PDB file of C-alpha atoms and ligand atoms in Angstrom:
ATOM      1  CA  MET A 216     -63.016 -54.409 -38.308  1.00 95.00           C
ATOM      2  CA  GLU A 217     -60.837 -53.978 -35.186  1.00 98.00           C
ATOM      3  CA  ILE A 218     -62.621 -51.693 -32.751  1.00 98.00           C
ATOM      4  CA  VAL A 219     -61.783 -50.021 -29.436  1.00 98.00           C
ATOM      5  CA  ILE A 220     -64.729 -48.921 -27.309  1.00 98.00           C
ATOM      6  CA  ILE A 221     -64.274 -46.019 -24.898  1.00 98.00           C
ATOM      7  CA  GLY A 222     -66.843 -46.078 -22.064  1.00 98.00           C
ATOM      8  CA  SER A 223     -68.531 -49.067 -20.443  1.00 98.00           C
ATOM      9  CA  GLY A 224     -72.131 -47.941 -19.965  1.00 98.00           C
ATOM     10  CA  ASN A 225     -75.341 -48.731 -21.830  1.00 98.00           C
ATOM     11  CA  VAL A 226     -74.336 -47.760 -25.368  1.00 98.00           C
ATOM     12  CA  ALA A 227     -70.848 -49.259 -25.062  1.00 98.00           C
ATOM     13  CA  ALA A 228     -72.332 -52.581 -23.916  1.00 97.00           C
ATOM     14  CA  VAL A 229     -75.121 -52.780 -26.498  1.00 97.00           C
ATOM     15  CA  LEU A 230     -73.048 -51.629 -29.495  1.00 98.00           C
ATOM     16  CA  GLY A 231     -70.182 -53.863 -28.412  1.00 97.00           C
ATOM     17  CA  ARG A 232     -72.478 -56.905 -28.348  1.00 96.00           C
ATOM     18  CA  LYS A 233     -73.824 -56.004 -31.770  1.00 96.00           C
ATOM     19  CA  PHE A 234     -70.296 -55.512 -33.180  1.00 98.00           C
ATOM     20  CA  LYS A 235     -69.220 -58.905 -31.833  1.00 97.00           C
ATOM     21  CA  ALA A 236     -72.327 -60.615 -33.214  1.00 96.00           C
ATOM     22  CA  ALA A 237     -71.634 -59.052 -36.636  1.00 97.00           C
ATOM     23  CA  GLY A 238     -68.111 -60.545 -36.654  1.00 97.00           C
ATOM     24  CA  HIS A 239     -66.047 -57.481 -35.709  1.00 98.00           C
ATOM     25  CA  GLN A 240     -63.225 -57.765 -33.228  1.00 98.00           C
ATOM     26  CA  ILE A 241     -63.306 -55.602 -30.125  1.00 98.00           C
ATOM     27  CA  VAL A 242     -59.626 -55.302 -29.323  1.00 98.00           C
ATOM     28  CA  GLN A 243     -60.065 -53.241 -26.145  1.00 98.00           C
ATOM     29  CA  ILE A 244     -62.649 -51.617 -23.914  1.00 98.00           C
ATOM     30  CA  ILE A 245     -61.308 -48.654 -22.016  1.00 98.00           C
ATOM     31  CA  SER A 246     -63.245 -46.879 -19.298  1.00 97.00           C
ATOM     32  CA  ARG A 247     -62.732 -45.003 -16.061  1.00 96.00           C
ATOM     33  CA  ASN A 248     -65.017 -47.620 -14.493  1.00 96.00           C
ATOM     34  CA  ALA A 249     -62.714 -50.615 -14.048  1.00 96.00           C
ATOM     35  CA  SER A 250     -65.390 -53.051 -12.881  1.00 97.00           C
ATOM     36  CA  THR A 251     -67.926 -52.495 -15.704  1.00 98.00           C
ATOM     37  CA  ALA A 252     -65.096 -52.428 -18.256  1.00 98.00           C
ATOM     38  CA  SER A 253     -63.632 -55.722 -17.051  1.00 98.00           C
ATOM     39  CA  ALA A 254     -67.084 -57.356 -16.963  1.00 98.00           C
ATOM     40  CA  LEU A 255     -67.636 -56.424 -20.634  1.00 98.00           C
ATOM     41  CA  ALA A 256     -64.078 -57.445 -21.541  1.00 98.00           C
ATOM     42  CA  TYR A 257     -64.738 -60.855 -19.963  1.00 98.00           C
ATOM     43  CA  GLU A 258     -68.028 -61.163 -21.896  1.00 97.00           C
ATOM     44  CA  TRP A 259     -66.266 -60.299 -25.186  1.00 97.00           C
ATOM     45  CA  ASP A 260     -63.067 -62.179 -24.447  1.00 97.00           C
ATOM     46  CA  THR A 261     -60.935 -59.088 -24.900  1.00 98.00           C
ATOM     47  CA  GLU A 262     -58.795 -56.786 -22.807  1.00 98.00           C
ATOM     48  CA  SER A 263     -59.873 -53.838 -20.668  1.00 98.00           C
ATOM     49  CA  ALA A 264     -58.062 -50.822 -19.301  1.00 97.00           C
ATOM     50  CA  ASN A 265     -59.066 -47.918 -17.140  1.00 95.00           C
ATOM     51  CA  TYR A 266     -56.464 -45.262 -17.999  1.00 95.00           C
ATOM     52  CA  MET A 267     -56.372 -43.548 -21.389  1.00 95.00           C
ATOM     53  CA  ILE A 268     -52.596 -43.827 -21.350  1.00 96.00           C
ATOM     54  CA  LEU A 269     -53.113 -47.573 -21.897  1.00 97.00           C
ATOM     55  CA  LEU A 270     -55.236 -47.041 -25.013  1.00 98.00           C
ATOM     56  CA  ASN A 271     -54.546 -49.525 -27.807  1.00 98.00           C
ATOM     57  CA  LYS A 272     -53.553 -47.361 -30.779  1.00 97.00           C
ATOM     58  CA  GLN A 273     -53.515 -50.148 -33.396  1.00 97.00           C
ATOM     59  CA  ALA A 274     -57.282 -50.505 -33.995  1.00 98.00           C
ATOM     60  CA  ASP A 275     -59.164 -49.413 -37.154  1.00 96.00           C
ATOM     61  CA  LEU A 276     -61.930 -47.575 -35.360  1.00 98.00           C
ATOM     62  CA  TYR A 277     -62.635 -45.948 -31.981  1.00 98.00           C
ATOM     63  CA  ILE A 278     -66.151 -45.530 -30.604  1.00 98.00           C
ATOM     64  CA  ILE A 279     -66.529 -43.015 -27.753  1.00 98.00           C
ATOM     65  CA  ALA A 280     -69.656 -43.844 -25.731  1.00 98.00           C
ATOM     66  CA  VAL A 281     -69.527 -41.544 -22.705  1.00 98.00           C
ATOM     67  CA  PRO A 282     -72.002 -38.873 -21.506  1.00 98.00           C
ATOM     68  CA  ASP A 283     -72.406 -35.918 -23.891  1.00 98.00           C
ATOM     69  CA  ASP A 284     -70.489 -33.507 -21.656  1.00 97.00           C
ATOM     70  CA  ALA A 285     -67.557 -35.922 -21.240  1.00 98.00           C
ATOM     71  CA  ILE A 286     -66.846 -36.348 -24.987  1.00 98.00           C
ATOM     72  CA  GLY A 287     -64.992 -33.014 -25.196  1.00 98.00           C
ATOM     73  CA  GLU A 288     -63.018 -33.805 -22.021  1.00 97.00           C
ATOM     74  CA  ILE A 289     -61.818 -37.101 -23.515  1.00 97.00           C
ATOM     75  CA  ALA A 290     -61.124 -35.558 -26.938  1.00 98.00           C
ATOM     76  CA  LYS A 291     -58.962 -32.859 -25.363  1.00 97.00           C
ATOM     77  CA  ASP A 292     -56.185 -35.347 -24.499  1.00 93.00           C
ATOM     78  CA  LEU A 293     -56.716 -37.875 -27.286  1.00 97.00           C
ATOM     79  CA  ARG A 294     -54.595 -37.944 -30.456  1.00 97.00           C
ATOM     80  CA  LEU A 295     -55.217 -40.742 -32.958  1.00 98.00           C
ATOM     81  CA  PRO A 296     -53.827 -39.523 -36.288  1.00 97.00           C
ATOM     82  CA  GLY A 297     -55.038 -41.581 -39.268  1.00 96.00           C
ATOM     83  CA  LYS A 298     -57.617 -43.464 -37.180  1.00 98.00           C
ATOM     84  CA  ILE A 299     -61.404 -43.254 -37.464  1.00 98.00           C
ATOM     85  CA  VAL A 300     -63.009 -41.951 -34.268  1.00 98.00           C
ATOM     86  CA  ALA A 301     -66.744 -41.457 -33.669  1.00 98.00           C
ATOM     87  CA  HIS A 302     -68.958 -40.571 -30.727  1.00 98.00           C
ATOM     88  CA  THR A 303     -72.508 -41.828 -30.200  1.00 98.00           C
ATOM     89  CA  ALA A 304     -74.367 -38.704 -29.026  1.00 97.00           C
ATOM     90  CA  GLY A 305     -77.454 -37.312 -30.730  1.00 95.00           C
ATOM     91  CA  ALA A 306     -76.947 -33.773 -29.479  1.00 95.00           C
ATOM     92  CA  VAL A 307     -73.178 -33.250 -29.844  1.00 97.00           C
ATOM     93  CA  SER A 308     -71.516 -32.002 -33.044  1.00 96.00           C
ATOM     94  CA  LYS A 309     -68.889 -34.185 -34.709  1.00 97.00           C
ATOM     95  CA  GLU A 310     -66.527 -31.195 -34.556  1.00 98.00           C
ATOM     96  CA  VAL A 311     -65.861 -31.965 -30.879  1.00 98.00           C
ATOM     97  CA  LEU A 312     -63.513 -34.689 -32.200  1.00 98.00           C
ATOM     98  CA  LYS A 313     -61.715 -32.583 -34.764  1.00 98.00           C
ATOM     99  CA  SER A 314     -58.465 -32.316 -32.776  1.00 98.00           C
ATOM    100  CA  VAL A 315     -58.276 -36.126 -32.356  1.00 98.00           C
ATOM    101  CA  THR A 316     -57.896 -37.170 -36.015  1.00 98.00           C
ATOM    102  CA  ASP A 317     -58.731 -36.077 -39.571  1.00 98.00           C
ATOM    103  CA  HIS A 318     -61.243 -38.964 -39.731  1.00 98.00           C
ATOM    104  CA  TYR A 319     -63.913 -38.153 -37.151  1.00 98.00           C
ATOM    105  CA  GLY A 320     -67.643 -38.619 -37.069  1.00 98.00           C
ATOM    106  CA  VAL A 321     -70.814 -39.643 -35.286  1.00 98.00           C
ATOM    107  CA  PHE A 322     -72.442 -43.058 -34.936  1.00 98.00           C
ATOM    108  CA  TYR A 323     -75.785 -42.337 -33.292  1.00 98.00           C
ATOM    109  CA  PRO A 324     -78.221 -45.123 -32.354  1.00 98.00           C
ATOM    110  CA  LEU A 325     -81.801 -43.827 -32.316  1.00 97.00           C
ATOM    111  CA  GLN A 326     -82.997 -46.235 -29.668  1.00 96.00           C
ATOM    112  CA  SER A 327     -83.274 -46.408 -25.904  1.00 94.00           C
ATOM    113  CA  LEU A 328     -80.401 -48.733 -25.001  1.00 96.00           C
ATOM    114  CA  ARG A 329     -79.865 -50.476 -21.674  1.00 95.00           C
ATOM    115  CA  LYS A 330     -77.021 -52.877 -21.024  1.00 95.00           C
ATOM    116  CA  GLU A 331     -79.303 -55.217 -19.014  1.00 94.00           C
ATOM    117  CA  THR A 332     -81.379 -55.986 -22.135  1.00 88.00           C
ATOM    118  CA  MET A 333     -79.639 -58.865 -23.883  1.00 80.00           C
ATOM    119  CA  ASN A 334     -81.981 -58.977 -26.938  1.00 80.00           C
ATOM    120  CA  THR A 335     -81.643 -55.468 -28.280  1.00 82.00           C
ATOM    121  CA  PRO A 336     -84.484 -53.962 -30.289  1.00 89.00           C
ATOM    122  CA  VAL A 337     -84.269 -52.726 -33.882  1.00 93.00           C
ATOM    123  CA  THR A 338     -81.798 -49.847 -33.719  1.00 96.00           C
ATOM    124  CA  PRO A 339     -81.820 -47.231 -36.484  1.00 97.00           C
ATOM    125  CA  LEU A 340     -78.350 -45.733 -36.890  1.00 98.00           C
ATOM    126  CA  PHE A 341     -77.501 -42.199 -38.035  1.00 98.00           C
ATOM    127  CA  PHE A 342     -73.941 -41.555 -39.111  1.00 98.00           C
ATOM    128  CA  GLU A 343     -71.833 -38.724 -40.466  1.00 98.00           C
ATOM    129  CA  GLY A 344     -68.136 -38.396 -41.139  1.00 98.00           C
ATOM    130  CA  SER A 345     -65.655 -35.581 -41.626  1.00 98.00           C
ATOM    131  CA  ASP A 346     -64.628 -37.083 -44.981  1.00 98.00           C
ATOM    132  CA  GLU A 347     -65.705 -39.824 -47.385  1.00 97.00           C
ATOM    133  CA  ILE A 348     -63.403 -42.501 -45.875  1.00 97.00           C
ATOM    134  CA  THR A 349     -64.943 -41.947 -42.442  1.00 98.00           C
ATOM    135  CA  SER A 350     -68.505 -41.770 -43.767  1.00 98.00           C
ATOM    136  CA  LYS A 351     -68.114 -44.974 -45.803  1.00 98.00           C
ATOM    137  CA  THR A 352     -66.521 -46.831 -42.878  1.00 98.00           C
ATOM    138  CA  LEU A 353     -69.215 -45.749 -40.411  1.00 98.00           C
ATOM    139  CA  GLU A 354     -71.936 -46.551 -42.952  1.00 98.00           C
ATOM    140  CA  SER A 355     -70.589 -50.035 -43.536  1.00 98.00           C
ATOM    141  CA  LEU A 356     -70.236 -50.639 -39.776  1.00 98.00           C
ATOM    142  CA  ALA A 357     -73.820 -49.440 -39.287  1.00 98.00           C
ATOM    143  CA  HIS A 358     -75.122 -51.752 -42.050  1.00 98.00           C
ATOM    144  CA  SER A 359     -73.319 -54.683 -40.445  1.00 98.00           C
ATOM    145  CA  ILE A 360     -75.286 -54.306 -37.195  1.00 97.00           C
ATOM    146  CA  SER A 361     -78.553 -52.682 -38.347  1.00 97.00           C
ATOM    147  CA  PRO A 362     -79.185 -53.703 -41.958  1.00 96.00           C
ATOM    148  CA  GLY A 363     -81.815 -51.512 -43.641  1.00 95.00           C
ATOM    149  CA  GLN A 364     -81.869 -49.038 -40.721  1.00 97.00           C
ATOM    150  CA  VAL A 365     -78.985 -46.752 -41.666  1.00 98.00           C
ATOM    151  CA  THR A 366     -79.200 -43.043 -42.550  1.00 98.00           C
ATOM    152  CA  ARG A 367     -76.604 -40.372 -43.203  1.00 98.00           C
ATOM    153  CA  ALA A 368     -77.519 -37.291 -41.164  1.00 97.00           C
ATOM    154  CA  GLY A 369     -75.702 -34.039 -40.477  1.00 95.00           C
ATOM    155  CA  SER A 370     -75.455 -32.523 -37.011  1.00 93.00           C
ATOM    156  CA  GLU A 371     -78.507 -30.306 -37.393  1.00 94.00           C
ATOM    157  CA  GLU A 372     -80.805 -33.105 -38.566  1.00 96.00           C
ATOM    158  CA  ARG A 373     -79.482 -35.446 -35.867  1.00 96.00           C
ATOM    159  CA  MET A 374     -80.006 -32.886 -33.102  1.00 95.00           C
ATOM    160  CA  LYS A 375     -83.559 -32.212 -34.285  1.00 97.00           C
ATOM    161  CA  LEU A 376     -84.239 -35.948 -34.286  1.00 96.00           C
ATOM    162  CA  HIS A 377     -82.796 -36.166 -30.802  1.00 96.00           C
ATOM    163  CA  VAL A 378     -85.365 -33.629 -29.546  1.00 97.00           C
ATOM    164  CA  ALA A 379     -88.175 -35.759 -31.019  1.00 97.00           C
ATOM    165  CA  ALA A 380     -86.591 -38.872 -29.479  1.00 97.00           C
ATOM    166  CA  VAL A 381     -86.542 -37.255 -26.029  1.00 97.00           C
ATOM    167  CA  VAL A 382     -90.232 -36.389 -26.362  1.00 97.00           C
ATOM    168  CA  VAL A 383     -91.443 -39.810 -27.559  1.00 97.00           C
ATOM    169  CA  SER A 384     -89.228 -41.921 -25.324  1.00 97.00           C
ATOM    170  CA  ASN A 385     -87.847 -40.085 -22.283  1.00 96.00           C
ATOM    171  CA  PHE A 386     -90.905 -37.914 -21.599  1.00 97.00           C
ATOM    172  CA  THR A 387     -93.330 -40.781 -22.214  1.00 97.00           C
ATOM    173  CA  ASN A 388     -91.372 -42.950 -19.825  1.00 97.00           C
ATOM    174  CA  TYR A 389     -91.456 -40.184 -17.226  1.00 97.00           C
ATOM    175  CA  MET A 390     -95.261 -40.120 -17.563  1.00 97.00           C
ATOM    176  CA  TYR A 391     -95.274 -43.869 -16.906  1.00 97.00           C
ATOM    177  CA  THR A 392     -93.125 -43.227 -13.836  1.00 97.00           C
ATOM    178  CA  LEU A 393     -95.588 -40.661 -12.479  1.00 96.00           C
ATOM    179  CA  ALA A 394     -98.551 -42.919 -13.298  1.00 97.00           C
ATOM    180  CA  GLU A 395     -96.869 -45.847 -11.550  1.00 98.00           C
ATOM    181  CA  ALA A 396     -96.255 -43.750  -8.412  1.00 97.00           C
ATOM    182  CA  TYR A 397     -99.882 -42.563  -8.536  1.00 97.00           C
ATOM    183  CA  CYS A 398    -101.142 -46.156  -8.842  1.00 98.00           C
ATOM    184  CA  LYS A 399     -98.979 -47.275  -5.941  1.00 98.00           C
ATOM    185  CA  LYS A 400    -100.215 -44.474  -3.682  1.00 96.00           C
ATOM    186  CA  GLU A 401    -103.853 -45.137  -4.633  1.00 97.00           C
ATOM    187  CA  GLY A 402    -103.582 -48.944  -4.216  1.00 98.00           C
ATOM    188  CA  LEU A 403    -103.882 -49.673  -7.965  1.00 98.00           C
ATOM    189  CA  ASP A 404    -101.918 -52.140 -10.102  1.00 98.00           C
ATOM    190  CA  PHE A 405     -99.915 -50.220 -12.745  1.00 98.00           C
ATOM    191  CA  ARG A 406     -99.473 -53.447 -14.737  1.00 98.00           C
ATOM    192  CA  GLN A 407    -103.189 -53.389 -15.585  1.00 98.00           C
ATOM    193  CA  LEU A 408    -102.346 -50.424 -17.843  1.00 98.00           C
ATOM    194  CA  LEU A 409     -99.795 -52.361 -19.952  1.00 98.00           C
ATOM    195  CA  PRO A 410    -102.277 -53.496 -22.682  1.00 98.00           C
ATOM    196  CA  LEU A 411    -103.369 -49.861 -23.070  1.00 98.00           C
ATOM    197  CA  ILE A 412     -99.768 -48.659 -23.320  1.00 98.00           C
ATOM    198  CA  GLU A 413     -99.004 -51.339 -25.900  1.00 97.00           C
ATOM    199  CA  GLU A 414    -102.109 -50.641 -28.020  1.00 97.00           C
ATOM    200  CA  THR A 415    -101.472 -46.866 -28.030  1.00 97.00           C
ATOM    201  CA  ALA A 416     -97.917 -47.394 -29.304  1.00 97.00           C
ATOM    202  CA  LEU A 417     -98.833 -50.100 -31.858  1.00 97.00           C
ATOM    203  CA  ARG A 418    -101.469 -47.892 -33.514  1.00 97.00           C
ATOM    204  CA  LEU A 419     -98.710 -45.575 -34.691  1.00 97.00           C
ATOM    205  CA  LYS A 420     -97.604 -48.224 -37.205  1.00 96.00           C
ATOM    206  CA  ASP A 421    -100.726 -47.458 -39.274  1.00 97.00           C
ATOM    207  CA  HIS A 422    -101.814 -43.972 -38.190  1.00 97.00           C
ATOM    208  CA  SER A 423    -100.542 -40.504 -37.460  1.00 97.00           C
ATOM    209  CA  PRO A 424    -100.774 -39.896 -33.669  1.00 97.00           C
ATOM    210  CA  LYS A 425    -102.978 -36.893 -34.371  1.00 95.00           C
ATOM    211  CA  GLU A 426    -105.611 -39.143 -35.993  1.00 95.00           C
ATOM    212  CA  VAL A 427    -105.855 -41.501 -33.032  1.00 95.00           C
ATOM    213  CA  GLN A 428    -105.928 -39.084 -30.082  1.00 95.00           C
ATOM    214  CA  THR A 429    -108.685 -40.038 -27.630  1.00 95.00           C
ATOM    215  CA  GLY A 430    -109.571 -39.007 -24.051  1.00 96.00           C
ATOM    216  CA  PRO A 431    -111.442 -36.321 -22.128  1.00 97.00           C
ATOM    217  CA  ALA A 432    -109.231 -33.410 -23.282  1.00 97.00           C
ATOM    218  CA  ILE A 433    -109.944 -33.797 -27.015  1.00 96.00           C
ATOM    219  CA  ARG A 434    -113.655 -34.469 -26.275  1.00 95.00           C
ATOM    220  CA  HIS A 435    -113.805 -31.339 -24.059  1.00 95.00           C
ATOM    221  CA  ASP A 436    -115.443 -33.445 -21.297  1.00 97.00           C
ATOM    222  CA  LYS A 437    -115.277 -30.632 -18.731  1.00 97.00           C
ATOM    223  CA  GLU A 438    -116.923 -32.488 -15.826  1.00 98.00           C
ATOM    224  CA  THR A 439    -114.623 -35.502 -16.193  1.00 98.00           C
ATOM    225  CA  ILE A 440    -111.582 -33.237 -16.356  1.00 98.00           C
ATOM    226  CA  GLN A 441    -112.665 -31.459 -13.150  1.00 98.00           C
ATOM    227  CA  LYS A 442    -113.142 -34.839 -11.371  1.00 98.00           C
ATOM    228  CA  HIS A 443    -109.672 -35.951 -12.474  1.00 98.00           C
ATOM    229  CA  ILE A 444    -108.060 -32.728 -11.244  1.00 98.00           C
ATOM    230  CA  ALA A 445    -109.766 -33.183  -7.860  1.00 98.00           C
ATOM    231  CA  LEU A 446    -108.470 -36.766  -7.643  1.00 97.00           C
ATOM    232  CA  LEU A 447    -104.932 -35.511  -8.342  1.00 97.00           C
ATOM    233  CA  LYS A 448    -104.823 -33.066  -5.413  1.00 96.00           C
ATOM    234  CA  ASP A 449    -102.207 -35.174  -3.580  1.00 94.00           C
ATOM    235  CA  HIS A 450    -100.109 -35.685  -6.734  1.00 95.00           C
ATOM    236  CA  PRO A 451     -98.843 -32.198  -7.625  1.00 95.00           C
ATOM    237  CA  SER A 452     -96.362 -33.179 -10.372  1.00 93.00           C
ATOM    238  CA  LEU A 453     -98.930 -35.312 -12.151  1.00 96.00           C
ATOM    239  CA  LYS A 454    -101.676 -32.696 -11.673  1.00 97.00           C
ATOM    240  CA  ASN A 455     -99.413 -30.030 -13.170  1.00 96.00           C
ATOM    241  CA  LEU A 456     -98.681 -32.143 -16.238  1.00 96.00           C
ATOM    242  CA  TYR A 457    -102.352 -33.127 -16.563  1.00 98.00           C
ATOM    243  CA  LEU A 458    -103.341 -29.436 -16.716  1.00 98.00           C
ATOM    244  CA  ILE A 459    -100.576 -28.466 -19.170  1.00 97.00           C
ATOM    245  CA  LEU A 460    -101.265 -31.393 -21.510  1.00 98.00           C
ATOM    246  CA  THR A 461    -105.049 -30.946 -21.384  1.00 98.00           C
ATOM    247  CA  GLU A 462    -104.636 -27.313 -22.379  1.00 97.00           C
ATOM    248  CA  SER A 463    -102.146 -28.189 -25.125  1.00 97.00           C
ATOM    249  CA  ILE A 464    -104.413 -30.885 -26.599  1.00 97.00           C
ATOM    250  CA  GLN A 465    -107.409 -28.545 -26.596  1.00 96.00           C
ATOM    251  CA  GLU A 466    -105.412 -25.734 -28.207  1.00 95.00           C
ATOM    252  CA  ASN A 467    -103.745 -27.813 -30.894  1.00 94.00           C
ATOM    253  CA  LEU A 468    -106.109 -30.660 -31.783  1.00 92.00           C
ATOM    254  CA  LYS A 469    -109.685 -30.427 -33.016  1.00 76.00           C
ATOM    255  CA  PHE A 470    -112.151 -33.277 -32.374  1.00 63.00           C
TER     256      PHE A 470
HETATM  257  N1  NAP B 719     -78.531 -44.955 -23.620  1.00 67.54           N
HETATM  258  C1  NAP B 719     -79.135 -44.599 -24.719  1.00 67.54           C
HETATM  259  O1  NAP B 719     -80.285 -45.015 -24.922  1.00 67.54           O
HETATM  260  C2  NAP B 719     -78.464 -43.746 -25.771  1.00 67.54           C
HETATM  261  C3  NAP B 719     -78.991 -43.789 -27.070  1.00 67.54           C
HETATM  262  C4  NAP B 719     -78.351 -43.032 -28.067  1.00 67.54           C
HETATM  263  C5  NAP B 719     -77.209 -42.288 -27.784  1.00 67.54           C
HETATM  264  N2  NAP B 719     -76.737 -42.270 -26.489  1.00 67.54           N
HETATM  265  C6  NAP B 719     -75.499 -41.478 -26.249  1.00 67.54           C
HETATM  266  O2  NAP B 719     -74.432 -42.385 -25.968  1.00 67.54           O
HETATM  267  C7  NAP B 719     -73.523 -41.781 -25.018  1.00 67.54           C
HETATM  268  C8  NAP B 719     -73.349 -42.707 -23.824  1.00 67.54           C
HETATM  269  O3  NAP B 719     -74.609 -42.892 -23.205  1.00 67.54           O
HETATM  270  P1  NAP B 719     -74.860 -44.124 -22.204  1.00 67.54           P
HETATM  271  O4  NAP B 719     -76.346 -44.228 -22.053  1.00 67.54           O
HETATM  272  O5  NAP B 719     -74.078 -45.301 -22.621  1.00 67.54           O
HETATM  273  O6  NAP B 719     -74.238 -43.535 -20.857  1.00 67.54           O
HETATM  274  P2  NAP B 719     -73.945 -44.359 -19.508  1.00 67.54           P
HETATM  275  O7  NAP B 719     -74.694 -45.644 -19.505  1.00 67.54           O
HETATM  276  O8  NAP B 719     -74.135 -43.387 -18.409  1.00 67.54           O
HETATM  277  O9  NAP B 719     -72.378 -44.719 -19.628  1.00 67.54           O
HETATM  278  C9  NAP B 719     -71.411 -43.708 -19.701  1.00 67.54           C
HETATM  279  C10 NAP B 719     -70.007 -44.297 -19.613  1.00 67.54           C
HETATM  280  O10 NAP B 719     -69.081 -43.209 -19.655  1.00 67.54           O
HETATM  281  C11 NAP B 719     -68.320 -43.168 -18.435  1.00 67.54           C
HETATM  282  N3  NAP B 719     -68.113 -41.768 -18.033  1.00 67.54           N
HETATM  283  C12 NAP B 719     -68.978 -40.948 -17.400  1.00 67.54           C
HETATM  284  N4  NAP B 719     -68.446 -39.721 -17.235  1.00 67.54           N
HETATM  285  C13 NAP B 719     -67.194 -39.790 -17.734  1.00 67.54           C
HETATM  286  C14 NAP B 719     -66.128 -38.856 -17.814  1.00 67.54           C
HETATM  287  N5  NAP B 719     -66.248 -37.602 -17.365  1.00 67.54           N
HETATM  288  N6  NAP B 719     -64.970 -39.285 -18.393  1.00 67.54           N
HETATM  289  C15 NAP B 719     -64.825 -40.533 -18.861  1.00 67.54           C
HETATM  290  N7  NAP B 719     -65.813 -41.473 -18.800  1.00 67.54           N
HETATM  291  C16 NAP B 719     -66.982 -41.090 -18.248  1.00 67.54           C
HETATM  292  C17 NAP B 719     -69.156 -43.922 -17.439  1.00 67.54           C
HETATM  293  O11 NAP B 719     -68.331 -44.393 -16.387  1.00 67.54           O
HETATM  294  P3  NAP B 719     -68.928 -44.545 -14.888  1.00 67.54           P
HETATM  295  O12 NAP B 719     -69.624 -45.875 -14.860  1.00 67.54           O
HETATM  296  O13 NAP B 719     -67.713 -44.479 -14.035  1.00 67.54           O
HETATM  297  O14 NAP B 719     -69.883 -43.384 -14.663  1.00 67.54           O
HETATM  298  C18 NAP B 719     -69.737 -45.032 -18.310  1.00 67.54           C
HETATM  299  O15 NAP B 719     -68.779 -46.024 -18.573  1.00 67.54           O
HETATM  300  C19 NAP B 719     -74.103 -40.398 -24.676  1.00 67.54           C
HETATM  301  O16 NAP B 719     -73.497 -39.461 -25.516  1.00 67.54           O
HETATM  302  C20 NAP B 719     -75.581 -40.543 -25.054  1.00 67.54           C
HETATM  303  O17 NAP B 719     -76.161 -39.305 -25.440  1.00 67.54           O
HETATM  304  C21 NAP B 719     -77.338 -42.966 -25.487  1.00 67.54           C
END
């Protein structure tokens, strides 16, 4: 398939690499950021442009990988009659592209993608199209890069999934960030926690998270909790979260 990618950030880079590896041809990468676009164009041996007026209009499919709020801005001035156009956002309706073409849709990767990671992890893909031609094309593209990890999902289901994704990935990572800052300030090595982080995540392959909750909150170890809160007096953000999560665990989970 001949593909144009709009945007040159994390998703553009990772999907582009996967498309290339699956044998598709990226005929152009177009982005307001000339330097990241030309770096990816060099990597993929294709052409780049940084003004939408230079958009190649001969491709089969257009993937818009820009921040959620920018998709509408781009769609406003884009007209690609007869072409298939999809964005990659979990939380944006496909209808944002309705003025661009009759064949619009969403191609959402449910994974945390970073352009620096060359070996990309398993990436489940959720697609939807405005019509059967678009749906079938996006489904086949998805199968070509993520075989066995492809699901058709409407906007509501995708947005609900996106909320869960933010909780399990973005919020968890923010906790790691706070824990790392805490370790640094207290002269501890955050890396000593990596086996624990890994084991906690791996358990979910065989268990519901509810079944494997451990720690002072679920045990109602009041004295330990008080000692922890005292130790967190110079870490207000972490202390705040510690209190909220302890209360939530005690309210919602029974030991
Ligand atoms: N990263 C993920 O893990 C992930 C996973 C699933 C879905 N998504 C979705 O994929 C989309 C892209 O995310 P991303 O992580 O690739 O973002 P990103 O790394 O921040 O890249 C965004 C790209 O869009 C460009 N851009 C920013 N604002 C723009 C504007 N107003 N007009 C035109 N171009 C603009 C940026 O150019 P500059 O370099 O000049 O800023 C950059 O090339 C979002 O809808 C996001 O929700 C992301």
